[in-house]
Amino acid sequence: MVSYRPQIYNEDIPNERERLLQSHNVNGFIGVSDKGSDHVKRFVAMCTAIMLIAVLATACGGKNETNSSPSASQPNASETAASSGAAKKDITLTYIASQDWIKDAEMELAKKFEEKTGIHIDYQIIPADQYFNVLKTKLNSGEGPDLFGGQSGKSEISLNYNAEKNAVDLSDQEWVKREDPLSIDQLSLNGKVYAQTIWDTSNSYVLVYNKKIFADQGLSVPTTYAGLKEAALKIQKAGITPIYEPVADGWHHVLWFAEPGPQYDKLQPNLYNDLNANKANFETSAPMITSLTQLKEMYDLGFFGDNALSDTFADTANQMATGKFAMALMTQDLPQQIEKINPELKATDFGFFVIPLADNQFYYVNPGGPSKFVYSGGKHIEEAKQYLSFLAEPDNLQYLLDNTPTFSNLNFAGLKDKYTDEQKKLHETYPVKGTDIQDYVNYVNPQWMDMGKDIVGMFGGAMQPVDVLKSIDKRRSDMAKIAKDEGWNK
């Protein structure tokens, strides 16, 4: 019997009955004109029909008191949509990020999210060497995007992004409980979580080497800097460039110095903690001076080739696929990328070893990575949270993992990893692990791009290794004082 109701008014449209009654009143219910008379007749007829249907509906309902209430048995359209998740919104979320942070699979997920919710994600990708300046300008002007990307790390999110002011507290989100606690810690300030990291935090940057080239030259995996230097010289003599190093992006070459941090802490006991307490500095750290000196020597000897300053990170797989380079400092998915580009080179033709500067043999780990922040001044905060929740759904995480060549695992529990035999061998070869310097020592990660500029200056002869370290100390001191760090404000 209820199916007849739409003939008079559509109950699926909230307040439709009231709208119709009001429209009749406004259009001349009171008056003696022919037009008014017609409206009166229509209105009386409508009221009569309403009462008739009400009686019939009651009769149909019988003695079931629950069904006698339309609100109990017939939820309106908005209630139905809310319970089924079918309601769609015509909203666009703007998300800015640095290049290489947004994977193709995430963009595909964004399309699915839009199909499901009507919420469109407008990705605005900024070149890495410009990104932080663009982001800071937007945040400082109070005109931030709905979502913004940033590297995790306590000092990073505090100083570079002022997360407590510019980002929304996400502590109550369901996915927080499933994300790796080490990653969550890098996103937290004063007990509150300010971002989401979905990244392969186990996939450290290691030296990916061409086994065939090594075998042809009679080389084994080096375990010291001297061994790496000897191997590179022999490879170079054979007419092959030892290492593809993309300096142009401004950030990649800093990895050579930062990743072996656990070795510095071993050679100079308690270095990490002393740096955080302002009881030590970079300038006087012998292991750090050694590492930068060795890196400078590698550049001077031409191990990175003639075009390192203009080589780009995005071209790594293509260059390695040519066979003209023997090694590259890259994530462990590189062999699969190479095989797709050049099927004659198989993923199994490549192996891995850690950066041996300062004779490092630690497997360095980074629990952080590119992260997503919801801007506190945004107009669509709840929709932005909704997108993060969507990305963190287990099926979507697995989709992202399965369809992103650079990922072998993600920092969420319960996923099926893609570790290859060579990766498993890598983990077995380096059982001793340690956290890289930028994720343990305060005020390092926020100055990453500045460190990159200093190291380029060192390559060009404008700075010496000790000058680079002095520059790092100066920036750390400035940031610590701004943060009112007790170690620097005694």
mmCIF file with all atom_site columns, N, CA, C and O in Angstrom, residues 348-372:
data_model
loop_
_atom_site.group_PDB
_atom_site.id
_atom_site.type_symbol
_atom_site.label_atom_id
_atom_site.label_alt_id
_atom_site.label_comp_id
_atom_site.label_asym_id
_atom_site.label_entity_id
_atom_site.label_seq_id
_atom_site.pdbx_PDB_ins_code
_atom_site.Cartn_x
_atom_site.Cartn_y
_atom_site.Cartn_z
_atom_site.occupancy
_atom_site.B_iso_or_equiv
_atom_site.pdbx_formal_charge
_atom_site.auth_seq_id
_atom_site.auth_comp_id
_atom_site.auth_asym_id
_atom_site.auth_atom_id
_atom_site.pdbx_PDB_model_num
ATOM 1   N N  . THR A 1 348 ? 66.863 -11.950 -11.511 1.00 0.00 ? 348 THR A N  1
ATOM 2   C CA . THR A 1 348 ? 67.796 -12.794 -10.765 1.00 0.00 ? 348 THR A CA 1
ATOM 3   C C  . THR A 1 348 ? 69.258 -12.515 -11.120 1.00 0.00 ? 348 THR A C  1
ATOM 4   O O  . THR A 1 348 ? 70.161 -13.073 -10.495 1.00 0.00 ? 348 THR A O  1
ATOM 5   N N  . ASP A 1 349 ? 69.488 -11.664 -12.144 1.00 0.00 ? 349 ASP A N  1
ATOM 6   C CA . ASP A 1 349 ? 70.858 -11.305 -12.525 1.00 0.00 ? 349 ASP A CA 1
ATOM 7   C C  . ASP A 1 349 ? 71.442 -10.235 -11.603 1.00 0.00 ? 349 ASP A C  1
ATOM 8   O O  . ASP A 1 349 ? 72.589 -9.817  -11.795 1.00 0.00 ? 349 ASP A O  1
ATOM 9   N N  . PHE A 1 350 ? 70.651 -9.799  -10.622 1.00 0.00 ? 350 PHE A N  1
ATOM 10  C CA . PHE A 1 350 ? 71.097 -8.711  -9.750  1.00 0.00 ? 350 PHE A CA 1
ATOM 11  C C  . PHE A 1 350 ? 71.051 -9.135  -8.283  1.00 0.00 ? 350 PHE A C  1
ATOM 12  O O  . PHE A 1 350 ? 70.165 -9.885  -7.866  1.00 0.00 ? 350 PHE A O  1
ATOM 13  N N  . GLY A 1 351 ? 72.037 -8.631  -7.534  1.00 0.00 ? 351 GLY A N  1
ATOM 14  C CA . GLY A 1 351 ? 72.097 -8.902  -6.100  1.00 0.00 ? 351 GLY A CA 1
ATOM 15  C C  . GLY A 1 351 ? 72.182 -7.601  -5.326  1.00 0.00 ? 351 GLY A C  1
ATOM 16  O O  . GLY A 1 351 ? 72.161 -6.505  -5.909  1.00 0.00 ? 351 GLY A O  1
ATOM 17  N N  . PHE A 1 352 ? 72.323 -7.712  -4.005  1.00 0.00 ? 352 PHE A N  1
ATOM 18  C CA . PHE A 1 352 ? 72.280 -6.534  -3.144  1.00 0.00 ? 352 PHE A CA 1
ATOM 19  C C  . PHE A 1 352 ? 73.401 -6.558  -2.102  1.00 0.00 ? 352 PHE A C  1
ATOM 20  O O  . PHE A 1 352 ? 73.788 -7.633  -1.626  1.00 0.00 ? 352 PHE A O  1
ATOM 21  N N  . PHE A 1 353 ? 73.862 -5.379  -1.738  1.00 0.00 ? 353 PHE A N  1
ATOM 22  C CA . PHE A 1 353 ? 74.712 -5.233  -0.549  1.00 0.00 ? 353 PHE A CA 1
ATOM 23  C C  . PHE A 1 353 ? 74.573 -3.814  -0.002  1.00 0.00 ? 353 PHE A C  1
ATOM 24  O O  . PHE A 1 353 ? 74.144 -2.906  -0.706  1.00 0.00 ? 353 PHE A O  1
ATOM 25  N N  . VAL A 1 354 ? 74.909 -3.649  1.255   1.00 0.00 ? 354 VAL A N  1
ATOM 26  C CA . VAL A 1 354 ? 74.720 -2.358  1.918   1.00 0.00 ? 354 VAL A CA 1
ATOM 27  C C  . VAL A 1 354 ? 75.853 -1.402  1.565   1.00 0.00 ? 354 VAL A C  1
ATOM 28  O O  . VAL A 1 354 ? 76.919 -1.816  1.096   1.00 0.00 ? 354 VAL A O  1
ATOM 29  N N  . ILE A 1 355 ? 75.623 -0.114  1.797   1.00 0.00 ? 355 ILE A N  1
ATOM 30  C CA . ILE A 1 355 ? 76.652 0.905   1.565   1.00 0.00 ? 355 ILE A CA 1
ATOM 31  C C  . ILE A 1 355 ? 77.819 0.650   2.519   1.00 0.00 ? 355 ILE A C  1
ATOM 32  O O  . ILE A 1 355 ? 77.640 0.699   3.742   1.00 0.00 ? 355 ILE A O  1
ATOM 33  N N  . PRO A 1 356 ? 79.023 0.405   1.982   1.00 0.00 ? 356 PRO A N  1
ATOM 34  C CA . PRO A 1 356 ? 80.146 0.080   2.873   1.00 0.00 ? 356 PRO A CA 1
ATOM 35  C C  . PRO A 1 356 ? 81.024 1.272   3.256   1.00 0.00 ? 356 PRO A C  1
ATOM 36  O O  . PRO A 1 356 ? 82.178 1.085   3.665   1.00 0.00 ? 356 PRO A O  1
ATOM 37  N N  . LEU A 1 357 ? 80.502 2.501   3.131   1.00 0.00 ? 357 LEU A N  1
ATOM 38  C CA . LEU A 1 357 ? 81.301 3.647   3.574   1.00 0.00 ? 357 LEU A CA 1
ATOM 39  C C  . LEU A 1 357 ? 81.558 3.525   5.074   1.00 0.00 ? 357 LEU A C  1
ATOM 40  O O  . LEU A 1 357 ? 80.687 3.086   5.836   1.00 0.00 ? 357 LEU A O  1
ATOM 41  N N  . ALA A 1 358 ? 82.754 3.915   5.478   1.00 0.00 ? 358 ALA A N  1
ATOM 42  C CA . ALA A 1 358 ? 83.199 3.747   6.871   1.00 0.00 ? 358 ALA A CA 1
ATOM 43  C C  . ALA A 1 358 ? 83.134 2.277   7.272   1.00 0.00 ? 358 ALA A C  1
ATOM 44  O O  . ALA A 1 358 ? 82.992 1.945   8.446   1.00 0.00 ? 358 ALA A O  1
ATOM 45  N N  . ASP A 1 359 ? 83.222 1.404   6.255   1.00 0.00 ? 359 ASP A N  1
ATOM 46  C CA . ASP A 1 359 ? 83.201 -0.047  6.437   1.00 0.00 ? 359 ASP A CA 1
ATOM 47  C C  . ASP A 1 359 ? 81.896 -0.539  7.074   1.00 0.00 ? 359 ASP A C  1
ATOM 48  O O  . ASP A 1 359 ? 81.871 -1.528  7.810   1.00 0.00 ? 359 ASP A O  1
ATOM 49  N N  . ASN A 1 360 ? 80.824 0.109   6.762   1.00 0.00 ? 360 ASN A N  1
ATOM 50  C CA . ASN A 1 360 ? 79.522 -0.263  7.323   1.00 0.00 ? 360 ASN A CA 1
ATOM 51  C C  . ASN A 1 360 ? 79.084 -1.641  6.864   1.00 0.00 ? 360 ASN A C  1
ATOM 52  O O  . ASN A 1 360 ? 79.188 -1.980  5.686   1.00 0.00 ? 360 ASN A O  1
ATOM 53  N N  . GLN A 1 361 ? 78.551 -2.436  7.819   1.00 0.00 ? 361 GLN A N  1
ATOM 54  C CA . GLN A 1 361 ? 77.937 -3.718  7.513   1.00 0.00 ? 361 GLN A CA 1
ATOM 55  C C  . GLN A 1 361 ? 76.588 -3.867  8.218   1.00 0.00 ? 361 GLN A C  1
ATOM 56  O O  . GLN A 1 361 ? 76.056 -4.967  8.332   1.00 0.00 ? 361 GLN A O  1
ATOM 57  N N  . PHE A 1 362 ? 76.033 -2.765  8.679   1.00 0.00 ? 362 PHE A N  1
ATOM 58  C CA . PHE A 1 362 ? 74.687 -2.766  9.243   1.00 0.00 ? 362 PHE A CA 1
ATOM 59  C C  . PHE A 1 362 ? 73.661 -2.751  8.113   1.00 0.00 ? 362 PHE A C  1
ATOM 60  O O  . PHE A 1 362 ? 73.871 -2.099  7.087   1.00 0.00 ? 362 PHE A O  1
ATOM 61  N N  . TYR A 1 363 ? 72.553 -3.466  8.342   1.00 0.00 ? 363 TYR A N  1
ATOM 62  C CA . TYR A 1 363 ? 71.395 -3.284  7.476   1.00 0.00 ? 363 TYR A CA 1
ATOM 63  C C  . TYR A 1 363 ? 70.583 -2.150  8.095   1.00 0.00 ? 363 TYR A C  1
ATOM 64  O O  . TYR A 1 363 ? 69.918 -2.331  9.118   1.00 0.00 ? 363 TYR A O  1
ATOM 65  N N  . TYR A 1 364 ? 70.687 -0.974  7.497   1.00 0.00 ? 364 TYR A N  1
ATOM 66  C CA . TYR A 1 364 ? 70.046 0.212   8.046   1.00 0.00 ? 364 TYR A CA 1
ATOM 67  C C  . TYR A 1 364 ? 68.565 0.212   7.672   1.00 0.00 ? 364 TYR A C  1
ATOM 68  O O  . TYR A 1 364 ? 68.181 -0.173  6.576   1.00 0.00 ? 364 TYR A O  1
ATOM 69  N N  . VAL A 1 365 ? 67.729 0.593   8.597   1.00 0.00 ? 365 VAL A N  1
ATOM 70  C CA . VAL A 1 365 ? 66.294 0.605   8.362   1.00 0.00 ? 365 VAL A CA 1
ATOM 71  C C  . VAL A 1 365 ? 65.748 2.007   8.583   1.00 0.00 ? 365 VAL A C  1
ATOM 72  O O  . VAL A 1 365 ? 66.293 2.793   9.358   1.00 0.00 ? 365 VAL A O  1
ATOM 73  N N  . ASN A 1 366 ? 64.653 2.282   7.904   1.00 0.00 ? 366 ASN A N  1
ATOM 74  C CA . ASN A 1 366 ? 63.994 3.587   7.991   1.00 0.00 ? 366 ASN A CA 1
ATOM 75  C C  . ASN A 1 366 ? 62.514 3.351   8.244   1.00 0.00 ? 366 ASN A C  1
ATOM 76  O O  . ASN A 1 366 ? 61.785 2.971   7.328   1.00 0.00 ? 366 ASN A O  1
ATOM 77  N N  . PRO A 1 367 ? 62.042 3.549   9.478   1.00 0.00 ? 367 PRO A N  1
ATOM 78  C CA . PRO A 1 367 ? 60.633 3.279   9.773   1.00 0.00 ? 367 PRO A CA 1
ATOM 79  C C  . PRO A 1 367 ? 59.681 4.351   9.257   1.00 0.00 ? 367 PRO A C  1
ATOM 80  O O  . PRO A 1 367 ? 58.474 4.233   9.408   1.00 0.00 ? 367 PRO A O  1
ATOM 81  N N  . GLY A 1 368 ? 60.235 5.390   8.673   1.00 0.00 ? 368 GLY A N  1
ATOM 82  C CA . GLY A 1 368 ? 59.406 6.479   8.171   1.00 0.00 ? 368 GLY A CA 1
ATOM 83  C C  . GLY A 1 368 ? 59.307 6.472   6.660   1.00 0.00 ? 368 GLY A C  1
ATOM 84  O O  . GLY A 1 368 ? 59.636 5.496   5.986   1.00 0.00 ? 368 GLY A O  1
ATOM 85  N N  . GLY A 1 369 ? 58.859 7.584   6.115   1.00 0.00 ? 369 GLY A N  1
ATOM 86  C CA . GLY A 1 369 ? 58.715 7.702   4.678   1.00 0.00 ? 369 GLY A CA 1
ATOM 87  C C  . GLY A 1 369 ? 57.749 8.806   4.326   1.00 0.00 ? 369 GLY A C  1
ATOM 88  O O  . GLY A 1 369 ? 57.217 9.501   5.204   1.00 0.00 ? 369 GLY A O  1
ATOM 89  N N  . PRO A 1 370 ? 57.471 8.999   3.041   1.00 0.00 ? 370 PRO A N  1
ATOM 90  C CA . PRO A 1 370 ? 56.485 9.988   2.620   1.00 0.00 ? 370 PRO A CA 1
ATOM 91  C C  . PRO A 1 370 ? 55.137 9.716   3.289   1.00 0.00 ? 370 PRO A C  1
ATOM 92  O O  . PRO A 1 370 ? 54.673 8.582   3.318   1.00 0.00 ? 370 PRO A O  1
ATOM 93  N N  . SER A 1 371 ? 54.528 10.755  3.824   1.00 0.00 ? 371 SER A N  1
ATOM 94  C CA . SER A 1 371 ? 53.314 10.600  4.624   1.00 0.00 ? 371 SER A CA 1
ATOM 95  C C  . SER A 1 371 ? 52.255 11.611  4.204   1.00 0.00 ? 371 SER A C  1
ATOM 96  O O  . SER A 1 371 ? 52.566 12.623  3.577   1.00 0.00 ? 371 SER A O  1
ATOM 97  N N  . LYS A 1 372 ? 51.016 11.324  4.594   1.00 0.00 ? 372 LYS A N  1
ATOM 98  C CA . LYS A 1 372 ? 49.889 12.176  4.226   1.00 0.00 ? 372 LYS A CA 1
ATOM 99  C C  . LYS A 1 372 ? 49.339 12.890  5.459   1.00 0.00 ? 372 LYS A C  1
ATOM 100 O O  . LYS A 1 372 ? 48.999 12.238  6.456   1.00 0.00 ? 372 LYS A O  1
#
